mmCIF file of C-alpha atoms in Angstrom:
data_model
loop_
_atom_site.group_PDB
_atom_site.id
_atom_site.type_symbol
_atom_site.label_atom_id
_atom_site.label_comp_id
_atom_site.label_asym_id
_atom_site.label_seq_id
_atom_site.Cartn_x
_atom_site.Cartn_y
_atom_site.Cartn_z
ATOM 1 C CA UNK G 1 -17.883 10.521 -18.109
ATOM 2 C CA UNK G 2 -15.817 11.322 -15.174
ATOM 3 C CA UNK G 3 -12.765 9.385 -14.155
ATOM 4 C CA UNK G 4 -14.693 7.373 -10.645
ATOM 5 C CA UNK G 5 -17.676 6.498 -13.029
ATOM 6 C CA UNK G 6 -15.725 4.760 -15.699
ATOM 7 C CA UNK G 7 -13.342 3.105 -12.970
ATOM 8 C CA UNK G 8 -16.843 1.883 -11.586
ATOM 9 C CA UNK G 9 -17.526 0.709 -15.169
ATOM 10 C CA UNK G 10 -14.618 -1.025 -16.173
ATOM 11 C CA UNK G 11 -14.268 -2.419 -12.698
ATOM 12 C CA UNK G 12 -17.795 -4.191 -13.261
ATOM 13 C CA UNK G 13 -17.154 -5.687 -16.791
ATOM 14 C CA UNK G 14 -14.375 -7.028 -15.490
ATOM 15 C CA UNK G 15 -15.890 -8.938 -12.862
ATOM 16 C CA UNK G 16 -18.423 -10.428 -15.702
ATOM 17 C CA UNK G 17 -15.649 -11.210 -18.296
ATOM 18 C CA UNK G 18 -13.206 -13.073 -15.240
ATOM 19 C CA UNK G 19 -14.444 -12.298 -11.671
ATOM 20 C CA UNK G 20 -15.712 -16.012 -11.026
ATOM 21 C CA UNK G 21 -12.080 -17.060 -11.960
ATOM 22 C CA UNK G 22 -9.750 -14.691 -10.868
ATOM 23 C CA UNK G 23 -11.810 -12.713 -8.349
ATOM 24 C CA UNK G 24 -11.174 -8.859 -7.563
ATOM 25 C CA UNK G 25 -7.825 -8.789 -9.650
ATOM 26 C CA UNK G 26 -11.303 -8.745 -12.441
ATOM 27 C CA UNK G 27 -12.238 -5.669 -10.998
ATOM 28 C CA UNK G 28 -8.764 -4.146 -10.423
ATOM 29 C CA UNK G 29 -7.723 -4.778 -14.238
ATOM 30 C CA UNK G 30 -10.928 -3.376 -15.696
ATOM 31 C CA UNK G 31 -11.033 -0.583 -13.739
ATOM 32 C CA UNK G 32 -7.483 0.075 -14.596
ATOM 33 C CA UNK G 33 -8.493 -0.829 -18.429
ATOM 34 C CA UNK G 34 -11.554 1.905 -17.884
ATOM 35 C CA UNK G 35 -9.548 4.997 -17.306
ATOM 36 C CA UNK G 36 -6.845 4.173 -20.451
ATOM 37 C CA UNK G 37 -8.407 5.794 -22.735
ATOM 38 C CA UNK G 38 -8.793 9.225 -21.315
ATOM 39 C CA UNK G 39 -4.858 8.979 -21.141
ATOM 40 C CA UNK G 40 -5.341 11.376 -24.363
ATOM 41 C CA UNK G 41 -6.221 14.277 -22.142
ATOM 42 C CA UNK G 42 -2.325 14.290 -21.497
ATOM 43 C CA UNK G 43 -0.929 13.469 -24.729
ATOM 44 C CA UNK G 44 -3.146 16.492 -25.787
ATOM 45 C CA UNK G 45 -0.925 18.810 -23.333
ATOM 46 C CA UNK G 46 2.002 18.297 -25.453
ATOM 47 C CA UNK G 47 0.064 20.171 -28.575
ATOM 48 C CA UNK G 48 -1.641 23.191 -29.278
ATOM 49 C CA UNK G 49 -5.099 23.728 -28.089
ATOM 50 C CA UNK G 50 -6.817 22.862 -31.419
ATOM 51 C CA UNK G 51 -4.632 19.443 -32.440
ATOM 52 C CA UNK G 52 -5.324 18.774 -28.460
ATOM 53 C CA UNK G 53 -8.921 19.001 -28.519
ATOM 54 C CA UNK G 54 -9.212 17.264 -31.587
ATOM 55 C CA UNK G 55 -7.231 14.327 -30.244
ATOM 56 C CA UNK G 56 -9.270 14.055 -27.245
ATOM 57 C CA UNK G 57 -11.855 11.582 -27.167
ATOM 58 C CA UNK G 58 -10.461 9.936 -30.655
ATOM 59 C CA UNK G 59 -8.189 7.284 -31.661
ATOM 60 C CA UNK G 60 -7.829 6.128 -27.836
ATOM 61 C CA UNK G 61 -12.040 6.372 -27.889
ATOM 62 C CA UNK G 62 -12.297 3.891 -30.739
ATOM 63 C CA UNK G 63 -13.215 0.220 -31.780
ATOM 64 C CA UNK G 64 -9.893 0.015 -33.177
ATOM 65 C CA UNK G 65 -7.550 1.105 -30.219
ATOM 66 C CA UNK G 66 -10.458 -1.452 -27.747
ATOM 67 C CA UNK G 67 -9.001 -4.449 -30.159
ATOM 68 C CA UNK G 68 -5.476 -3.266 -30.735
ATOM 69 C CA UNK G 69 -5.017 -2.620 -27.259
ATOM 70 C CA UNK G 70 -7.098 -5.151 -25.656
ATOM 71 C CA UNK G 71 -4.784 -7.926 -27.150
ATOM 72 C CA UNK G 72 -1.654 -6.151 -26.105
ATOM 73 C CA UNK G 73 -2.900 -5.583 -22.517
ATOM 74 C CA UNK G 74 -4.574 -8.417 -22.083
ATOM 75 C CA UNK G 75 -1.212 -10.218 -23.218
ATOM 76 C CA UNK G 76 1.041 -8.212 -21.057
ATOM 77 C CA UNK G 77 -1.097 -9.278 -17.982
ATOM 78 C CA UNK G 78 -0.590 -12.752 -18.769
ATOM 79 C CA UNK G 79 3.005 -12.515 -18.357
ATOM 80 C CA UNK G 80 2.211 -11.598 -15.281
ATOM 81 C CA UNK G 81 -1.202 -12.899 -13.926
ATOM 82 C CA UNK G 82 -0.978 -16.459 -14.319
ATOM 83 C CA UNK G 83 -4.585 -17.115 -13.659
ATOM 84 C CA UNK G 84 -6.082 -17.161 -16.663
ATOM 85 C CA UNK G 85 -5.265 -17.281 -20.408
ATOM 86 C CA UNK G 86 -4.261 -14.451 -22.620
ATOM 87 C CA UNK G 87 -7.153 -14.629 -24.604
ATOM 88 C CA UNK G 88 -9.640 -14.471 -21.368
ATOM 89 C CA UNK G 89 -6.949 -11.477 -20.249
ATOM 90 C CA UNK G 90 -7.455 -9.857 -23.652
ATOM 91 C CA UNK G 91 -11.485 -10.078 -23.313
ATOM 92 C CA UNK G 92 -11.761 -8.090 -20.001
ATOM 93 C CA UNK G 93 -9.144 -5.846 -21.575
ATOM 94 C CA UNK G 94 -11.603 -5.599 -24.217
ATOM 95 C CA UNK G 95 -14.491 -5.185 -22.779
ATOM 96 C CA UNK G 96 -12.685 -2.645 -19.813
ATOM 97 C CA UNK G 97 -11.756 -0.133 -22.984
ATOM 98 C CA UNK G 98 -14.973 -0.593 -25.512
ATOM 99 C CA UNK G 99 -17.790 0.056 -22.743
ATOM 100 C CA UNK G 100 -15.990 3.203 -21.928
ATOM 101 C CA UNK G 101 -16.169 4.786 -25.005
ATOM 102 C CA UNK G 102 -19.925 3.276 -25.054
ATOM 103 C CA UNK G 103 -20.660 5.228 -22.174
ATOM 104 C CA UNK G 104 -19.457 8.507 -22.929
ATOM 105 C CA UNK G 105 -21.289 8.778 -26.612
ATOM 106 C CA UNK G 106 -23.810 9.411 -24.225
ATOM 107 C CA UNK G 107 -22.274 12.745 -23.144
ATOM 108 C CA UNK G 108 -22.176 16.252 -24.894
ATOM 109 C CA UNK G 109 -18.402 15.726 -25.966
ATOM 110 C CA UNK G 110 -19.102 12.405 -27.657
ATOM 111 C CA UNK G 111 -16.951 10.097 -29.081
ATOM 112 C CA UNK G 112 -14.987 9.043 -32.154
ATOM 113 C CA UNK G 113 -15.670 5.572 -32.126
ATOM 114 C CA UNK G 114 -15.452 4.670 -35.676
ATOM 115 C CA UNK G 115 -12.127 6.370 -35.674
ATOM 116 C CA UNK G 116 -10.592 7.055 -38.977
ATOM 117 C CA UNK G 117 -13.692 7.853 -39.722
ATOM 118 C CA UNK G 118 -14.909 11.441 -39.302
ATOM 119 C CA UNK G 119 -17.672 10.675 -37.288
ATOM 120 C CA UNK G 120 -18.629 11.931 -33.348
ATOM 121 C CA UNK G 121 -21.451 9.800 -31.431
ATOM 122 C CA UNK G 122 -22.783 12.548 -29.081
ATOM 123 C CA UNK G 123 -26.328 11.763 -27.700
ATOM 124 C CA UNK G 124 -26.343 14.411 -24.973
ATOM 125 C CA UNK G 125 -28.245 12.512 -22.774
ATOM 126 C CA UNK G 126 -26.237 12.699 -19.929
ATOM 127 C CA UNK G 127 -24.230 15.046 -18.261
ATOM 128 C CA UNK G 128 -20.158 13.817 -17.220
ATOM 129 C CA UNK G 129 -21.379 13.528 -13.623
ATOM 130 C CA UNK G 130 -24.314 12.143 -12.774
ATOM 131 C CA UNK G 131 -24.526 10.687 -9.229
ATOM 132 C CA UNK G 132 -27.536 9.022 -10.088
ATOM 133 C CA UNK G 133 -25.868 7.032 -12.487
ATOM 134 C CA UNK G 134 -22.776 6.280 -10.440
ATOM 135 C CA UNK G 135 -23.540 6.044 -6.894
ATOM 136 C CA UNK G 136 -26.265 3.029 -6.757
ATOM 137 C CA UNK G 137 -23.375 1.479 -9.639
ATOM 138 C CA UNK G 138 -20.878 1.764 -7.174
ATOM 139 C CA UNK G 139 -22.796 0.620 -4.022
ATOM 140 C CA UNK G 140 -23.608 -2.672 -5.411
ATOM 141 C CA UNK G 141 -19.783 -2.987 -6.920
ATOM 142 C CA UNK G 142 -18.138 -2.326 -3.390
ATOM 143 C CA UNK G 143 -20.883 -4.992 -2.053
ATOM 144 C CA UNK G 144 -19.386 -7.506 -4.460
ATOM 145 C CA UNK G 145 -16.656 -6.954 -4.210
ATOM 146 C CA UNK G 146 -16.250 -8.250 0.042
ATOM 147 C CA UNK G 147 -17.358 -11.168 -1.311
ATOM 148 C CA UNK G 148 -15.797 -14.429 -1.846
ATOM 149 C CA UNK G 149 -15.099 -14.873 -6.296
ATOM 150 C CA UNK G 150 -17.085 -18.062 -5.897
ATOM 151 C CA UNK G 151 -19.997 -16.803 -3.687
ATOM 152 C CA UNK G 152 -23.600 -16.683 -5.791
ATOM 153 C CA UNK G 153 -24.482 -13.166 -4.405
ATOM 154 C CA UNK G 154 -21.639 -11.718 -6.261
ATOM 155 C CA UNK G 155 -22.381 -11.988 -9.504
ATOM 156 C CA UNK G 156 -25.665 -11.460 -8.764
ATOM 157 C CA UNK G 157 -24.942 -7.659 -6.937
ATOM 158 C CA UNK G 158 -22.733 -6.965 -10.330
ATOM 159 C CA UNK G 159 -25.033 -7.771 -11.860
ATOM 160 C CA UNK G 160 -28.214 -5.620 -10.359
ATOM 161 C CA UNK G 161 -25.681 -2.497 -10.533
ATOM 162 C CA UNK G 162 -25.061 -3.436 -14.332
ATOM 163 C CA UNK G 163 -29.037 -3.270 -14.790
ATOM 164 C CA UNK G 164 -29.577 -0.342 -12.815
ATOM 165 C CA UNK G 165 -27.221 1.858 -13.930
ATOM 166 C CA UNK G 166 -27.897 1.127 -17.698
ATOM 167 C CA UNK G 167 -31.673 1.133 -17.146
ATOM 168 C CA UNK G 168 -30.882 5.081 -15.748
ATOM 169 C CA UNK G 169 -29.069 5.658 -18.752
ATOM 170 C CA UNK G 170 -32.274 4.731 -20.721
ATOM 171 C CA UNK G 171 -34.224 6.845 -18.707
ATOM 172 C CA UNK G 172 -32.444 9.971 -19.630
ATOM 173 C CA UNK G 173 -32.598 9.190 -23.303
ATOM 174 C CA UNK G 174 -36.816 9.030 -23.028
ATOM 175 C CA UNK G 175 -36.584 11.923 -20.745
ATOM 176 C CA UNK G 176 -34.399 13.608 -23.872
ATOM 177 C CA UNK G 177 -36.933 13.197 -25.833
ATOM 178 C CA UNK G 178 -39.933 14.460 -24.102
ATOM 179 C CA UNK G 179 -38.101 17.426 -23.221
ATOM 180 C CA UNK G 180 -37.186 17.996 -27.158
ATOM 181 C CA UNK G 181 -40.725 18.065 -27.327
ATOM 182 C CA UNK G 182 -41.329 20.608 -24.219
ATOM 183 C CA UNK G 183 -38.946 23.031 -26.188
ATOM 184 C CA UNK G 184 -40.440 22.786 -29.699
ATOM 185 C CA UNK G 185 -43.672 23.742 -28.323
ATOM 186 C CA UNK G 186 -42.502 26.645 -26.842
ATOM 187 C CA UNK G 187 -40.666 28.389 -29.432
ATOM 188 C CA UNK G 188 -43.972 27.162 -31.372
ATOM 189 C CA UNK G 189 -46.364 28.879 -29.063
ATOM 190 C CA UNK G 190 -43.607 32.202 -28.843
ATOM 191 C CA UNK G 191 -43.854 31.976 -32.901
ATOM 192 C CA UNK G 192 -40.078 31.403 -33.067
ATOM 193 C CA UNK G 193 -38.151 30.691 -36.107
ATOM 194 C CA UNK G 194 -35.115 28.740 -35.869
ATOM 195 C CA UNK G 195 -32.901 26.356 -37.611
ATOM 196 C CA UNK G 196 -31.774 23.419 -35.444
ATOM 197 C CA UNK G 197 -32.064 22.722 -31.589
ATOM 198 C CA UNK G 198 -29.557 20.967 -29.236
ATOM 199 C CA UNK G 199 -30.816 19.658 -25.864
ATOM 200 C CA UNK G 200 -28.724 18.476 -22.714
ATOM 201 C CA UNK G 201 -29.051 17.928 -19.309
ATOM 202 C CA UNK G 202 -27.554 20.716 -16.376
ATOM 203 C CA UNK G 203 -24.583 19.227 -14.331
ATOM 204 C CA UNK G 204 -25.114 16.924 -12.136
ATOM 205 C CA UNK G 205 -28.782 15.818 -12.853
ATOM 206 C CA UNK G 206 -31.379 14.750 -15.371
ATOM 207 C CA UNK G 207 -34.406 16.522 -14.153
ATOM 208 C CA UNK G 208 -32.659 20.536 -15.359
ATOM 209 C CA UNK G 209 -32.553 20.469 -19.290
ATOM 210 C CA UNK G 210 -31.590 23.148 -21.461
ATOM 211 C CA UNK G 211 -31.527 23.947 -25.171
ATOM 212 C CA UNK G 212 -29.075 25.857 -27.870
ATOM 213 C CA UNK G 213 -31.389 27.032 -30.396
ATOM 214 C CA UNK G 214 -30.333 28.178 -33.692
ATOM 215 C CA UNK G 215 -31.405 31.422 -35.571
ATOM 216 C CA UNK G 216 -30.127 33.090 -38.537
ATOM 217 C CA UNK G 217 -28.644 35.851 -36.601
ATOM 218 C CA UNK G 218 -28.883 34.656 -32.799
ATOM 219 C CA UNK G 219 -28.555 31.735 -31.113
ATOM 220 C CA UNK G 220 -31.037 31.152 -28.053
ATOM 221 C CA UNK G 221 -30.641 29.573 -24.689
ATOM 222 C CA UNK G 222 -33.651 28.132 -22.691
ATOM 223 C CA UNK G 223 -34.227 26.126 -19.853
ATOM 224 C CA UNK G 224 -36.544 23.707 -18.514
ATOM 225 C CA UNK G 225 -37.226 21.607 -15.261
ATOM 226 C CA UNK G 226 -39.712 18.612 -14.822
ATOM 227 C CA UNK G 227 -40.948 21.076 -11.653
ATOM 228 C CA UNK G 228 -41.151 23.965 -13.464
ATOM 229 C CA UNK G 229 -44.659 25.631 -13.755
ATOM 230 C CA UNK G 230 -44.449 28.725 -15.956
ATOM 231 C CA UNK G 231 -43.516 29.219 -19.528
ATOM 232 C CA UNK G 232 -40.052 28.766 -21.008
ATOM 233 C CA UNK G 233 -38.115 31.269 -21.164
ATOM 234 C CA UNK G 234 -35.298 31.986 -24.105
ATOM 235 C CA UNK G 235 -32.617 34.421 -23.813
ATOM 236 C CA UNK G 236 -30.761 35.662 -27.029
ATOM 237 C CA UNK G 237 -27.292 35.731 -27.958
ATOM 238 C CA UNK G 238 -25.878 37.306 -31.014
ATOM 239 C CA UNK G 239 -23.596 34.926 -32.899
ATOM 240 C CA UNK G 240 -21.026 37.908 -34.085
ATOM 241 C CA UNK G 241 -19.640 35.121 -36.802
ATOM 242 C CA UNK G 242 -18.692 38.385 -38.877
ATOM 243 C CA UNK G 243 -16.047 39.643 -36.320
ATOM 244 C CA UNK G 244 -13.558 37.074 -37.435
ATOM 245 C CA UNK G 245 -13.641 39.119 -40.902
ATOM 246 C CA UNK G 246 -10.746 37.581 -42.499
ATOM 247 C CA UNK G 247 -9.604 35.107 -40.006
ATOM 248 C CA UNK G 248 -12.371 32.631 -40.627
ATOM 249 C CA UNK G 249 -10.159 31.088 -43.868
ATOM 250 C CA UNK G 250 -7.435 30.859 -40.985
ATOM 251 C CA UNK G 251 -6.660 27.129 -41.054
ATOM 252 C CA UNK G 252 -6.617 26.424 -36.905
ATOM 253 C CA UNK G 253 -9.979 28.516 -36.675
ATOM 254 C CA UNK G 254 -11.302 26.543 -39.142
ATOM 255 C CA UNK G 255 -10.756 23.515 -37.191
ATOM 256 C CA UNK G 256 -12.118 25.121 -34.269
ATOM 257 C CA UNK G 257 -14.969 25.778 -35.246
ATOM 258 C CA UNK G 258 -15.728 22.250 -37.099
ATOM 259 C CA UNK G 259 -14.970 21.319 -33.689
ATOM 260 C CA UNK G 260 -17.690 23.200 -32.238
ATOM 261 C CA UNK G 261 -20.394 21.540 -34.630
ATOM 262 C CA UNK G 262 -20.566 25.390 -35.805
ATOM 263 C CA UNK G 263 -22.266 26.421 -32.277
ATOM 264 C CA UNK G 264 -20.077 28.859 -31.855
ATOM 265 C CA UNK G 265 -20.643 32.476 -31.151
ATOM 266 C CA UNK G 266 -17.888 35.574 -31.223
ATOM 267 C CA UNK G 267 -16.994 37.863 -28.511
ATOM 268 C CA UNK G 268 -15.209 41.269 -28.069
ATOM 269 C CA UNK G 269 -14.072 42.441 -25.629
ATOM 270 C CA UNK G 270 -11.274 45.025 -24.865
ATOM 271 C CA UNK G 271 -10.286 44.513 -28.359
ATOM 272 C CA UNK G 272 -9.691 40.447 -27.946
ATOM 273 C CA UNK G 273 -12.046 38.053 -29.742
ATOM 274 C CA UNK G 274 -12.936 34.821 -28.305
ATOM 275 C CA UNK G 275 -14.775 32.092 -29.753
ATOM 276 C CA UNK G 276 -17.668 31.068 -27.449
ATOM 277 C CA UNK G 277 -18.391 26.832 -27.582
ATOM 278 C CA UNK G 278 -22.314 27.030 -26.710
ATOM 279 C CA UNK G 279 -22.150 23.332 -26.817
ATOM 280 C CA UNK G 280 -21.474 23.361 -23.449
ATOM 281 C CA UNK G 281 -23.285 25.744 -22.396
ATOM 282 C CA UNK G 282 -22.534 28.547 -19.351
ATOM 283 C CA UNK G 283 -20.784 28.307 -15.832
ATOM 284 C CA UNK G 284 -24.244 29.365 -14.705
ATOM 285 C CA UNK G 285 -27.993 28.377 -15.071
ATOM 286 C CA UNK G 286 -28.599 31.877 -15.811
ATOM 287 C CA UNK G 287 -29.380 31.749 -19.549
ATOM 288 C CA UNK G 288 -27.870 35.653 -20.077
ATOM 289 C CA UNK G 289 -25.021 34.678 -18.858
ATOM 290 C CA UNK G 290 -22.095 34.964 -20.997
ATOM 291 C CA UNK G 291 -19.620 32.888 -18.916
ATOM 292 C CA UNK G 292 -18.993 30.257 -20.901
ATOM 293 C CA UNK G 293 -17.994 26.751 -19.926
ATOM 294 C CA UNK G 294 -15.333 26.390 -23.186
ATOM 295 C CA UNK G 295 -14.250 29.742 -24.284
ATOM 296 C CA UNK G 296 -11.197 30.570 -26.412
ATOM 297 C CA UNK G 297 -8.789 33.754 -27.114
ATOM 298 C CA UNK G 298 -7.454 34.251 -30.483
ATOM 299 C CA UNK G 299 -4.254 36.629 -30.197
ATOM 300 C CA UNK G 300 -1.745 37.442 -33.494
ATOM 301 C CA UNK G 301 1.821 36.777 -32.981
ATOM 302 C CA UNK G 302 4.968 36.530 -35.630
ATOM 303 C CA UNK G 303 1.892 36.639 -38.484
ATOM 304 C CA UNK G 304 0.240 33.458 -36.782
ATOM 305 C CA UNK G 305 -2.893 32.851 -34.600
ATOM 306 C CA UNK G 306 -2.685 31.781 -31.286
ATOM 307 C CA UNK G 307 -5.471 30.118 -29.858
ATOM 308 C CA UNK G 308 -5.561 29.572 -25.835
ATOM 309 C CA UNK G 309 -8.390 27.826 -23.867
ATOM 310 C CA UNK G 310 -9.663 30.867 -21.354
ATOM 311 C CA UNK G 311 -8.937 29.470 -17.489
ATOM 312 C CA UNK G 312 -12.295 28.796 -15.618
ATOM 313 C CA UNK G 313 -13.384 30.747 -12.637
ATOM 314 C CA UNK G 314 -14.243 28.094 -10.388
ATOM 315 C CA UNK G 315 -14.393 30.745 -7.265
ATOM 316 C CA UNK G 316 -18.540 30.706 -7.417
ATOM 317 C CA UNK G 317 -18.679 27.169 -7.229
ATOM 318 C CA UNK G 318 -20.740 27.499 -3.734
ATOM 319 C CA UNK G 319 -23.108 29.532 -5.554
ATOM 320 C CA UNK G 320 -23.699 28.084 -8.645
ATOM 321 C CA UNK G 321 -24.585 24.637 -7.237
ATOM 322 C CA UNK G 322 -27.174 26.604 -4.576
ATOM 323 C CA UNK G 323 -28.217 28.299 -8.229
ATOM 324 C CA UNK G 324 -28.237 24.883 -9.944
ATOM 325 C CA UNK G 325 -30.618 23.130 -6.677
ATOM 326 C CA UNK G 326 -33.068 26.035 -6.617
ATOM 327 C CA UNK G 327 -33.530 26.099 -10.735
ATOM 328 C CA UNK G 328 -34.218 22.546 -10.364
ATOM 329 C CA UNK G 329 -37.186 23.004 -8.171
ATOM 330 C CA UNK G 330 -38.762 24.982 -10.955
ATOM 331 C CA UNK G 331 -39.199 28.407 -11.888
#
């Protein structure tokens, strides 16, 4: 999730694990204990592309590094913060770095929380900004938080915003699976073949869903709204595995495309491939579009392969959230 909502996050376990004792400092050291672990995003920048995106959202996303850490921190803020013990520092360390890894198995990235272990959570049931999640979470956190540490109301207010943001969270999961349904149905009633589906919600929102769907040769891209009224509709794109040739042994495409869950597709285009991440789906709720949200070049140099995370155009912003608000509405 994004950096405010896990700030929100951390900022409210901390007020369960210590706020009656120490008041806001709670809040300040969880929410400073919710945004560690995405510190990986810039130890990533001192790697290539593919050891940087396989770092992200591992070792500093796991049940190990919330223990490991959470001892150290919550030790080193006892040498400072005299107001409680290590071991209560240590729990709202804790608590600050597990939930936050918690939270964003929820997300299309997913986590490595079981790190060693070579195993992603990703329930794609919620996109990495959701105001609906945050903003009612955050309301009753400020509200707390101009209270007095020993006033009943406080706990209470965290409390509420602890129930109503998780209960949202639940909501997208059934609403994941009754749109998994929606989908299967339609490619049943367009008599369409396919291997696997992947469903997720559009930015910002948990009413637009849409849905990789995998084919021998194609991979398809639909969309569906809780308003809509007429008939899915897929759009087909070609997965062009076989214009890697030989580099698929390469060792760094390899690893790209494990990383990619093998939705990947291929693209040429002025004699460049790129490797398309459908995962993520387009910078556009046009389902043709081939703008894709993670897209990658692969260029030869010195006998190696280069591989270089293609810059997004963030110039149609304006228009692609007026896009995203009308597709909601239905079709």
């Amino acid at each position: 999730m994004d950096s405010l909502t896990q700030i929100v996050l951390g900022a409210s376990v901390g007020e369960v694990a210590l706020g009656k004792k120490v008041g806001n400092k709670a809040m300040l050291y969880g929410a400073i204990g919710g945004t560690i672990p995405d510190l990986d995003v810039y130890i990533g920048k001192f790697y290539d592309t593919v050891i940087a995106l396989e770092i992200h959202r591992g070792f500093t996303h796991s049940i190990l590094f919330s223990i490991l850490f959470g001892l150290l921190f919550g030790w080193l803020i006892s040498l400072w913060e005299k107001g409680a013990t290590w071991k209560e520092w240590s729990k709202l360390m804790f608590l600050a770095l597990f939930t936050h890894p918690l939270l964003d198995a929820h997300t299309t990235w997913g986590t490595q929380l079981f790190w060693p272990l070579d195993l992603r959570l990703a329930y794609k049931n919620i996109f990495v900004i959701d105001p609906l999640y945050t903003l009612p979470f955050m309301g009753f956190l400020l509200w707390a938080m101009f209270l007095k540490k020993d006033h009943a109301k406080r706990r209470r207010l965290n409390n509420i915003g602890l129930f109503v943001s998780s209960s949202y969270l639940v909501l997208t999961i059934i609403l994941k699976g009754i749109v998994y349904t929606k989908f299967t149905e339609a490619l049943d009633q367009q008599k369409l073949s396919y291997t696997q589906i992947e469903t997720r919600p559009s930015p910002l929102n948990s009413i637009l869903w849409t849905a990789n769907v995998e084919t021998d040769d194609h991979y398809l891209i639909g969309y569906y709204s809780f308003f809509d009224s007429k008939p899915i509709h897929f759009t087909a794109h070609p997965k062009n595995h076989h214009l890697l040739g030989a580099l698929k042994d390469n060792d760094k495409i390899r690893r790209l495309i494990k990383i990619t869950n093998g939705w990947y597709s291929i693209a040429e285009k002025d004699k460049l491939l790129y490797i398309n991440d459908l995962r993520f789906g387009t910078l556009s709720v046009d389902p043709s579009s081939q703008n894709f949200v993670f897209s990658y070049l692969l260029t030869k140099s010195d006998h190696t392969i280069q591989i270089t995370e293609v810059p997004k155009d963030r110039s149609n912003a304006k228009k692609l959230l007026n896009d995203l608000w009308l597709r909601i509405k239905g079709n």
